[in-house]
mmCIF file of C-alpha atoms in Angstrom:
data_model
loop_
_atom_site.group_PDB
_atom_site.id
_atom_site.type_symbol
_atom_site.label_atom_id
_atom_site.label_comp_id
_atom_site.label_asym_id
_atom_site.label_seq_id
_atom_site.Cartn_x
_atom_site.Cartn_y
_atom_site.Cartn_z
ATOM 1 C CA MET A 4 -65.601 99.917 -196.489
ATOM 2 C CA SER A 5 -65.263 97.727 -193.581
ATOM 3 C CA LEU A 6 -61.403 95.201 -193.512
ATOM 4 C CA PRO A 7 -61.293 91.542 -192.879
ATOM 5 C CA ILE A 8 -59.957 90.697 -189.113
ATOM 6 C CA GLN A 9 -57.024 88.928 -189.335
ATOM 7 C CA HIS A 10 -56.664 85.785 -186.340
ATOM 8 C CA GLN A 11 -52.856 85.010 -185.877
ATOM 9 C CA ALA A 12 -53.202 81.283 -185.700
ATOM 10 C CA ALA A 13 -51.089 79.911 -182.368
ATOM 11 C CA ASP A 14 -48.389 77.832 -183.245
ATOM 12 C CA PRO A 15 -48.413 74.769 -181.729
ATOM 13 C CA ALA A 16 -44.137 74.621 -181.380
ATOM 14 C CA ARG A 17 -44.500 77.263 -179.209
ATOM 15 C CA ASP A 18 -46.682 76.539 -176.763
ATOM 16 C CA LEU A 19 -44.325 73.168 -176.488
ATOM 17 C CA HIS A 20 -41.600 73.395 -173.687
ATOM 18 C CA PRO A 21 -38.768 71.133 -174.184
ATOM 19 C CA LEU A 22 -37.787 69.061 -171.608
ATOM 20 C CA PHE A 23 -34.930 66.900 -171.927
ATOM 21 C CA GLY A 24 -34.977 65.102 -175.700
ATOM 22 C CA ALA A 25 -37.967 64.780 -177.126
ATOM 23 C CA LEU A 26 -39.743 64.984 -173.728
ATOM 24 C CA THR A 27 -41.790 68.408 -173.773
ATOM 25 C CA LEU A 28 -44.002 70.255 -170.907
ATOM 26 C CA ARG A 29 -47.688 72.073 -172.281
ATOM 27 C CA ARG A 30 -47.506 75.369 -171.317
ATOM 28 C CA GLY A 31 -50.233 77.750 -170.309
ATOM 29 C CA ARG A 32 -50.636 74.813 -168.209
ATOM 30 C CA VAL A 33 -49.900 73.673 -164.837
ATOM 31 C CA HIS A 34 -47.418 70.721 -163.858
ATOM 32 C CA GLU A 35 -45.779 68.558 -160.733
ATOM 33 C CA LEU A 36 -42.279 67.873 -160.168
ATOM 34 C CA CYS A 37 -42.130 65.430 -157.515
ATOM 35 C CA GLY A 38 -39.421 63.344 -155.389
ATOM 36 C CA PRO A 39 -35.889 63.745 -153.951
ATOM 37 C CA SER A 40 -34.408 65.888 -157.653
ATOM 38 C CA ARG A 41 -37.678 67.865 -157.868
ATOM 39 C CA ILE A 42 -35.287 71.423 -157.082
ATOM 40 C CA GLN A 43 -32.997 69.702 -159.165
ATOM 41 C CA LEU A 44 -35.546 69.431 -161.621
ATOM 42 C CA ALA A 45 -37.370 72.733 -161.504
ATOM 43 C CA ALA A 46 -33.777 74.251 -161.934
ATOM 44 C CA ARG A 47 -32.687 72.595 -165.232
ATOM 45 C CA ILE A 48 -36.486 74.027 -166.591
ATOM 46 C CA VAL A 49 -35.561 77.519 -165.727
ATOM 47 C CA GLY A 50 -32.517 77.061 -167.356
ATOM 48 C CA LYS A 51 -34.420 76.753 -170.808
ATOM 49 C CA THR A 52 -36.845 79.463 -170.239
ATOM 50 C CA ARG A 53 -36.057 82.987 -171.317
ATOM 51 C CA GLY A 54 -37.242 85.974 -168.873
ATOM 52 C CA PRO A 55 -38.314 86.388 -165.340
ATOM 53 C CA VAL A 56 -39.009 83.264 -162.637
ATOM 54 C CA VAL A 57 -41.604 84.000 -159.845
ATOM 55 C CA TRP A 58 -40.320 81.428 -157.871
ATOM 56 C CA ILE A 59 -43.245 80.762 -155.009
ATOM 57 C CA ARG A 60 -41.401 79.263 -151.475
ATOM 58 C CA PRO A 61 -42.857 78.798 -147.946
ATOM 59 C CA GLY A 62 -41.926 81.459 -146.069
ATOM 60 C CA TRP A 63 -40.868 79.775 -142.238
ATOM 61 C CA LEU A 64 -38.924 77.288 -143.605
ATOM 62 C CA PRO A 65 -35.863 77.703 -142.622
ATOM 63 C CA GLU A 66 -34.406 75.773 -146.535
ATOM 64 C CA ARG A 67 -33.433 78.863 -148.779
ATOM 65 C CA LEU A 68 -32.175 78.644 -152.773
ATOM 66 C CA ASN A 69 -28.463 78.964 -152.523
ATOM 67 C CA ALA A 70 -27.407 80.998 -155.487
ATOM 68 C CA ALA A 71 -24.236 79.693 -155.800
ATOM 69 C CA GLY A 72 -25.601 75.717 -156.392
ATOM 70 C CA LEU A 73 -27.975 76.908 -159.347
ATOM 71 C CA GLN A 74 -25.958 79.186 -160.940
ATOM 72 C CA PRO A 75 -24.173 76.258 -162.890
ATOM 73 C CA LEU A 76 -27.964 75.592 -164.262
ATOM 74 C CA ALA A 77 -29.502 78.566 -164.422
ATOM 75 C CA ASP A 78 -28.794 82.484 -163.999
ATOM 76 C CA PRO A 79 -29.754 83.379 -160.400
ATOM 77 C CA ALA A 80 -30.397 86.945 -160.873
ATOM 78 C CA ARG A 81 -33.670 85.756 -163.315
ATOM 79 C CA LEU A 82 -35.204 84.844 -160.450
ATOM 80 C CA ILE A 83 -38.294 87.226 -158.178
ATOM 81 C CA LEU A 84 -38.125 84.865 -155.197
ATOM 82 C CA VAL A 85 -41.739 84.894 -153.053
ATOM 83 C CA GLN A 86 -41.371 84.070 -149.403
ATOM 84 C CA ALA A 87 -45.671 83.211 -148.600
ATOM 85 C CA ASP A 88 -46.892 82.761 -144.367
ATOM 86 C CA ARG A 89 -49.152 80.510 -145.017
ATOM 87 C CA ASP A 90 -50.512 77.230 -147.537
ATOM 88 C CA GLU A 91 -53.112 79.579 -149.099
ATOM 89 C CA GLY A 92 -50.561 81.996 -149.874
ATOM 90 C CA LEU A 93 -48.514 79.608 -151.295
ATOM 91 C CA LEU A 94 -51.371 78.688 -153.290
ATOM 92 C CA TRP A 95 -51.910 82.165 -154.554
ATOM 93 C CA ALA A 96 -49.477 83.788 -155.384
ATOM 94 C CA ALA A 97 -49.043 81.286 -158.114
ATOM 95 C CA GLU A 98 -52.435 81.726 -159.276
ATOM 96 C CA GLU A 99 -52.020 85.563 -159.619
ATOM 97 C CA ALA A 100 -48.572 85.271 -160.787
ATOM 98 C CA LEU A 101 -49.820 82.947 -163.816
ATOM 99 C CA ARG A 102 -52.773 85.489 -164.136
ATOM 100 C CA SER A 103 -50.087 88.151 -165.161
ATOM 101 C CA GLY A 104 -48.093 86.333 -167.931
ATOM 102 C CA ALA A 105 -45.234 87.713 -167.441
ATOM 103 C CA ALA A 106 -43.536 85.396 -166.449
ATOM 104 C CA PRO A 107 -43.215 82.207 -168.543
ATOM 105 C CA LEU A 108 -42.579 80.169 -165.897
ATOM 106 C CA VAL A 109 -43.733 79.858 -162.168
ATOM 107 C CA VAL A 110 -42.070 78.216 -159.963
ATOM 108 C CA ALA A 111 -43.986 77.355 -156.135
ATOM 109 C CA GLU A 112 -42.937 74.608 -153.714
ATOM 110 C CA LEU A 113 -45.793 73.346 -151.395
ATOM 111 C CA LEU A 114 -46.014 70.581 -148.756
ATOM 112 C CA ALA A 115 -48.663 68.985 -149.180
ATOM 113 C CA PRO A 116 -50.606 68.247 -152.868
ATOM 114 C CA PRO A 117 -53.475 70.311 -152.976
ATOM 115 C CA ALA A 118 -57.271 69.629 -154.356
ATOM 116 C CA LEU A 119 -59.082 69.891 -157.208
ATOM 117 C CA THR A 120 -60.899 73.049 -156.956
ATOM 118 C CA PRO A 121 -57.391 75.016 -156.494
ATOM 119 C CA THR A 122 -55.714 73.400 -159.130
ATOM 120 C CA ARG A 123 -58.246 73.849 -161.736
ATOM 121 C CA ARG A 124 -58.070 78.098 -161.123
ATOM 122 C CA LEU A 125 -54.198 77.679 -160.979
ATOM 123 C CA HIS A 126 -55.380 76.212 -164.983
ATOM 124 C CA LEU A 127 -57.747 78.785 -165.297
ATOM 125 C CA ALA A 128 -54.968 81.253 -164.126
ATOM 126 C CA ALA A 129 -52.106 79.717 -166.928
ATOM 127 C CA GLY A 130 -54.925 79.673 -169.648
ATOM 128 C CA ALA A 131 -55.589 83.701 -168.822
ATOM 129 C CA GLY A 132 -52.157 84.161 -168.389
ATOM 130 C CA SER A 133 -51.903 82.830 -171.987
ATOM 131 C CA GLU A 134 -54.198 85.289 -173.423
ATOM 132 C CA ALA A 135 -52.318 88.597 -172.173
ATOM 133 C CA ALA A 136 -48.835 86.857 -173.105
ATOM 134 C CA ARG A 137 -50.107 86.821 -176.647
ATOM 135 C CA ARG A 138 -50.852 90.333 -176.921
ATOM 136 C CA GLU A 139 -47.801 91.326 -175.992
ATOM 137 C CA GLY A 140 -45.883 88.633 -178.081
ATOM 138 C CA GLY A 141 -44.275 86.671 -175.257
ATOM 139 C CA PRO A 142 -44.975 82.706 -174.443
ATOM 140 C CA ALA A 143 -47.876 81.218 -172.740
ATOM 141 C CA PRO A 144 -46.685 80.967 -169.065
ATOM 142 C CA LEU A 145 -45.674 77.583 -167.731
ATOM 143 C CA GLY A 146 -46.852 76.865 -164.063
ATOM 144 C CA LEU A 147 -44.754 73.823 -162.299
ATOM 145 C CA ILE A 148 -46.053 72.855 -158.739
ATOM 146 C CA LEU A 149 -43.650 70.908 -156.690
ATOM 147 C CA LEU A 150 -44.215 69.049 -153.836
ATOM 148 C CA PRO A 151 -42.812 65.963 -152.199
ATOM 149 C CA GLY A 152 -43.061 62.686 -152.517
ATOM 150 C CA ARG A 153 -44.793 60.844 -155.108
ATOM 151 C CA GLY A 154 -46.582 63.764 -155.759
ATOM 152 C CA GLY A 155 -50.324 63.866 -156.108
ATOM 153 C CA ALA A 156 -51.848 67.086 -156.747
ATOM 154 C CA GLN A 157 -55.404 65.917 -158.571
ATOM 155 C CA GLY A 158 -56.352 67.112 -162.240
ATOM 156 C CA VAL A 159 -52.022 68.341 -163.145
ATOM 157 C CA GLU A 160 -51.633 67.858 -166.554
ATOM 158 C CA SER A 161 -49.459 65.914 -165.802
ATOM 159 C CA ARG A 162 -46.602 64.397 -163.028
ATOM 160 C CA TRP A 163 -42.433 63.418 -163.532
ATOM 161 C CA HIS A 164 -40.446 62.055 -160.851
ATOM 162 C CA MET A 165 -37.434 62.526 -160.234
ATOM 163 C CA ALA A 166 -34.925 60.867 -157.958
ATOM 164 C CA PRO A 167 -30.257 59.960 -158.054
ATOM 165 C CA ALA A 168 -29.698 56.825 -159.915
ATOM 166 C CA PRO A 169 -26.096 55.229 -159.355
ATOM 167 C CA SER A 170 -23.208 56.784 -161.587
ATOM 168 C CA ARG A 171 -21.521 54.715 -164.440
ATOM 169 C CA ALA A 172 -18.208 55.198 -162.597
ATOM 170 C CA LEU A 173 -16.857 54.590 -159.379
ATOM 171 C CA LEU A 174 -14.804 56.931 -159.799
ATOM 172 C CA TRP A 175 -15.847 60.970 -159.278
ATOM 173 C CA TRP A 176 -16.952 61.582 -162.909
ATOM 174 C CA GLU A 177 -18.334 65.025 -164.643
ATOM 175 C CA GLU A 178 -21.980 63.230 -164.528
ATOM 176 C CA ASP A 179 -25.165 63.751 -163.004
ATOM 177 C CA SER A 180 -27.782 60.774 -163.284
ATOM 178 C CA PHE A 181 -31.344 60.434 -162.281
ATOM 179 C CA THR A 182 -34.618 58.181 -163.078
ATOM 180 C CA LEU A 183 -37.152 60.267 -164.612
ATOM 181 C CA THR A 184 -40.313 58.774 -164.647
ATOM 182 C CA ARG A 185 -43.450 60.394 -166.128
ATOM 183 C CA LEU A 186 -46.426 59.246 -163.666
ATOM 184 C CA ARG A 187 -49.227 60.559 -165.545
ATOM 185 C CA ALA A 188 -50.289 62.575 -168.592
ATOM 186 C CA ARG A 189 -53.476 63.734 -169.565
ATOM 187 C CA LEU A 190 -52.773 62.176 -172.846
ATOM 188 C CA LEU A 191 -49.236 59.646 -172.344
ATOM 189 C CA PRO A 192 -48.943 57.107 -170.446
ATOM 190 C CA PRO A 193 -46.635 56.849 -167.634
ATOM 191 C CA ALA A 194 -43.198 55.531 -169.070
ATOM 192 C CA SER A 195 -39.397 56.152 -167.631
ATOM 193 C CA TRP A 196 -36.137 57.377 -168.510
ATOM 194 C CA SER A 197 -32.684 57.244 -167.268
ATOM 195 C CA LEU A 198 -30.604 61.151 -167.720
ATOM 196 C CA ARG A 199 -27.654 61.516 -167.818
ATOM 197 C CA LEU A 200 -27.198 65.495 -167.479
ATOM 198 C CA GLY A 201 -23.460 66.007 -167.784
ATOM 199 C CA PRO A 202 -21.434 69.873 -168.910
ATOM 200 C CA GLY A 203 -23.283 70.966 -172.141
ATOM 201 C CA SER A 204 -24.043 67.297 -173.062
ATOM 202 C CA GLU A 205 -28.164 64.938 -172.189
ATOM 203 C CA THR A 206 -28.436 61.243 -172.521
ATOM 204 C CA LEU A 207 -32.199 59.988 -172.279
ATOM 205 C CA GLU A 208 -32.180 57.010 -172.626
ATOM 206 C CA PRO A 209 -35.520 55.022 -171.859
ATOM 207 C CA SER A 210 -35.500 52.515 -168.888
ATOM 208 C CA PRO A 211 -38.121 49.737 -167.495
ATOM 209 C CA LEU A 212 -40.692 51.347 -165.917
ATOM 210 C CA ALA A 213 -40.395 50.372 -161.692
ATOM 211 C CA GLU A 214 -42.300 51.461 -159.014
ATOM 212 C CA VAL A 215 -41.103 55.416 -157.294
#
């Protein structure tokens, strides 16, 4: 007598990672963060995840992540820092980390936008990592690539630009103000928001879409 095989249905909500407000990022895919506040945006996303985070950086740059500066936003002890010696090594490390499915979040700092083929390889790796993670009962990996300026990686699931905005107060204020812009997404139009982040608080309000 054979028993029926039960397939566990995918949970759509489980595959969406919170960004700010009702905004989300789809897990199992690769997204791009760009603009002058891209490191801050990535750190905020780290703070909304659990488990280890693989953060890949160019090893030839003198700048380093500041653990003390990261502490208010996310636990730096969760970071697995990887330094690559070449541009190709950055993409290879990101691909391998996503394929393993062992880390819910993989961040790669790049200096130039990758072409379509490397981006597709990252998506395929994230898909394979999603299957591996689900077998272990974990979430699908979320891939982030960080690029300067307006970015421009081909084939990403979405592209987000974040930049500082003027504060609401002239005096010192325990609140950071930003302009968050969705430059592109597969199923959603470009849009912009005014984002205010304080100790334990987030305020997201739509704003006119302007050239960034």
